[in-house]
Coordinates of C-alpha atoms in Angstrom, one line a residue:
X1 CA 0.0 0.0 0.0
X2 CA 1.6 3.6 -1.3
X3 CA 1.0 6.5 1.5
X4 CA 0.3 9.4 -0.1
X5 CA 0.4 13.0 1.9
X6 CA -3.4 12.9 0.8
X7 CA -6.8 11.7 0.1
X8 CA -8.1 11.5 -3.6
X9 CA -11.5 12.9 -2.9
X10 CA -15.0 13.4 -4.8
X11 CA -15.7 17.1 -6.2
X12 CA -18.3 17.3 -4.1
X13 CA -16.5 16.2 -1.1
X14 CA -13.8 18.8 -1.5
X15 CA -16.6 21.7 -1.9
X16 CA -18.6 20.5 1.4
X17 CA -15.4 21.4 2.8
X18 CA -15.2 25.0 2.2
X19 CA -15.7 27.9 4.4
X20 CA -18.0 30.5 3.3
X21 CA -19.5 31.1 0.1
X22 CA -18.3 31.2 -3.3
X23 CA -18.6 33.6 -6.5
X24 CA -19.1 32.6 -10.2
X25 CA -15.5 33.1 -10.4
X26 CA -14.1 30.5 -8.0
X27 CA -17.1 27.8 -8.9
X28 CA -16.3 27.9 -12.6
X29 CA -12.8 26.9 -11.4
X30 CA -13.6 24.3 -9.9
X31 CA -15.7 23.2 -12.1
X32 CA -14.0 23.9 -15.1
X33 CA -16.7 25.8 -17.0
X34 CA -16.8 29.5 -18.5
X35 CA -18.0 32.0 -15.6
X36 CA -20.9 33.0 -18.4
X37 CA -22.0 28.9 -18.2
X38 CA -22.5 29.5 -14.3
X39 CA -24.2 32.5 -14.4
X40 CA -26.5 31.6 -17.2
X41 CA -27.5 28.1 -15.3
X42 CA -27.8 30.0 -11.9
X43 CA -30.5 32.5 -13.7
X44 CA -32.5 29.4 -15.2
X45 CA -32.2 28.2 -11.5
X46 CA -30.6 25.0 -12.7
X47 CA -27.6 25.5 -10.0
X48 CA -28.7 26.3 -6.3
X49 CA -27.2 29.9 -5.8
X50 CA -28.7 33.0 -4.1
X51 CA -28.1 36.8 -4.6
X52 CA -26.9 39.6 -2.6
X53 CA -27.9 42.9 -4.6
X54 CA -26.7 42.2 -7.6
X55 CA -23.8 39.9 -6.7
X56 CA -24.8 35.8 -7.6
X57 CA -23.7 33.6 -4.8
X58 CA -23.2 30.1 -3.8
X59 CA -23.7 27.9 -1.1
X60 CA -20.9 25.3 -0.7
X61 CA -23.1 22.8 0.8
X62 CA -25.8 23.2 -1.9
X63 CA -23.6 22.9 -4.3
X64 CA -22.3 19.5 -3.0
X65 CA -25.6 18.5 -2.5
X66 CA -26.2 19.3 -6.2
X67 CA -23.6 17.5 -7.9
X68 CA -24.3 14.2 -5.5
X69 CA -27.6 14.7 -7.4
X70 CA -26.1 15.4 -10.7
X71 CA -23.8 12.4 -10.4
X72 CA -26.9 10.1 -9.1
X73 CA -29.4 11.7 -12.1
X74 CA -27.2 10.8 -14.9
X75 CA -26.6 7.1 -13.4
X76 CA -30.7 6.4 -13.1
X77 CA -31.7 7.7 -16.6
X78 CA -29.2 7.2 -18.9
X79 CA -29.3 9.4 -22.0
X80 CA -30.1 6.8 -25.2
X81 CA -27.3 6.2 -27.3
X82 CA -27.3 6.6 -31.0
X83 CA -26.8 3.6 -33.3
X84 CA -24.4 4.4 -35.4
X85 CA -22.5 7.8 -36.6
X86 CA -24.6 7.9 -39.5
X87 CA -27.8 8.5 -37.5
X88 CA -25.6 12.2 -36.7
X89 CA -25.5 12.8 -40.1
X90 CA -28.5 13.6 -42.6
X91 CA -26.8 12.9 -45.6
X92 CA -26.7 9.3 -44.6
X93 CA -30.4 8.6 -44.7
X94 CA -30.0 9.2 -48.6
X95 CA -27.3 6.3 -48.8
X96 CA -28.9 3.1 -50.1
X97 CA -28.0 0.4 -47.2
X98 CA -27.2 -3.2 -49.0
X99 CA -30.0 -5.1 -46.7
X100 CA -32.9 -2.6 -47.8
X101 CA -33.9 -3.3 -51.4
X102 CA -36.7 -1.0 -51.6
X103 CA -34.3 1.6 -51.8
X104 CA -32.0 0.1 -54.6
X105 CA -31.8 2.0 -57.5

């Protein structure tokens, strides 16, 4: 077993930890988004923040609690998956496929 001088620890974890609240600035660090993608998804209300005057806020501890839930979301619905690359393309609908001899020409 290597010791290490410290703990690999979630995201979420790490943010609990903080003292006092954070700006758009220092969450988009850690988060590694533009400050614009914070502000914009703390407007729409889809990240728990608060305001003071005109000054957007956030709560460490909501903000763990929020990815926890983020993390825990994405597990229990899973997003479908396309088929294949060509279902990304349009172009690829007008492609006769070998198996599908109504559309030979």
């Amino acid at each position: 077993m290597i010791d290490t001088p410290y703990q690999f620890k979630s995201l979420a974890s790490r943010v609990r930890g903080m003292h006092g609240v954070l700006d758009a600035d220092e969450l988009a660090k850690l988060l590694g988004v533009a400050k614009v993608t914070i502000l914009r998804r703390a407007k729409r209300g889809k990240i728990p923040s608060f305001r003071i005057g005109t000054m957007v806020r956030f709560d460490p501890q909501a903000i763990s609690r929020w990815l926890l839930e983020q993390g825990v979301q994405s597990l229990s619905t899973p997003k479908r998956r396309r088929s294949s690359t060509c279902s990304r393309m349009s172009f690829c609908s007008t492609i006769p496929k070998p198996w599908d001899s109504t559309r030979m020409v």
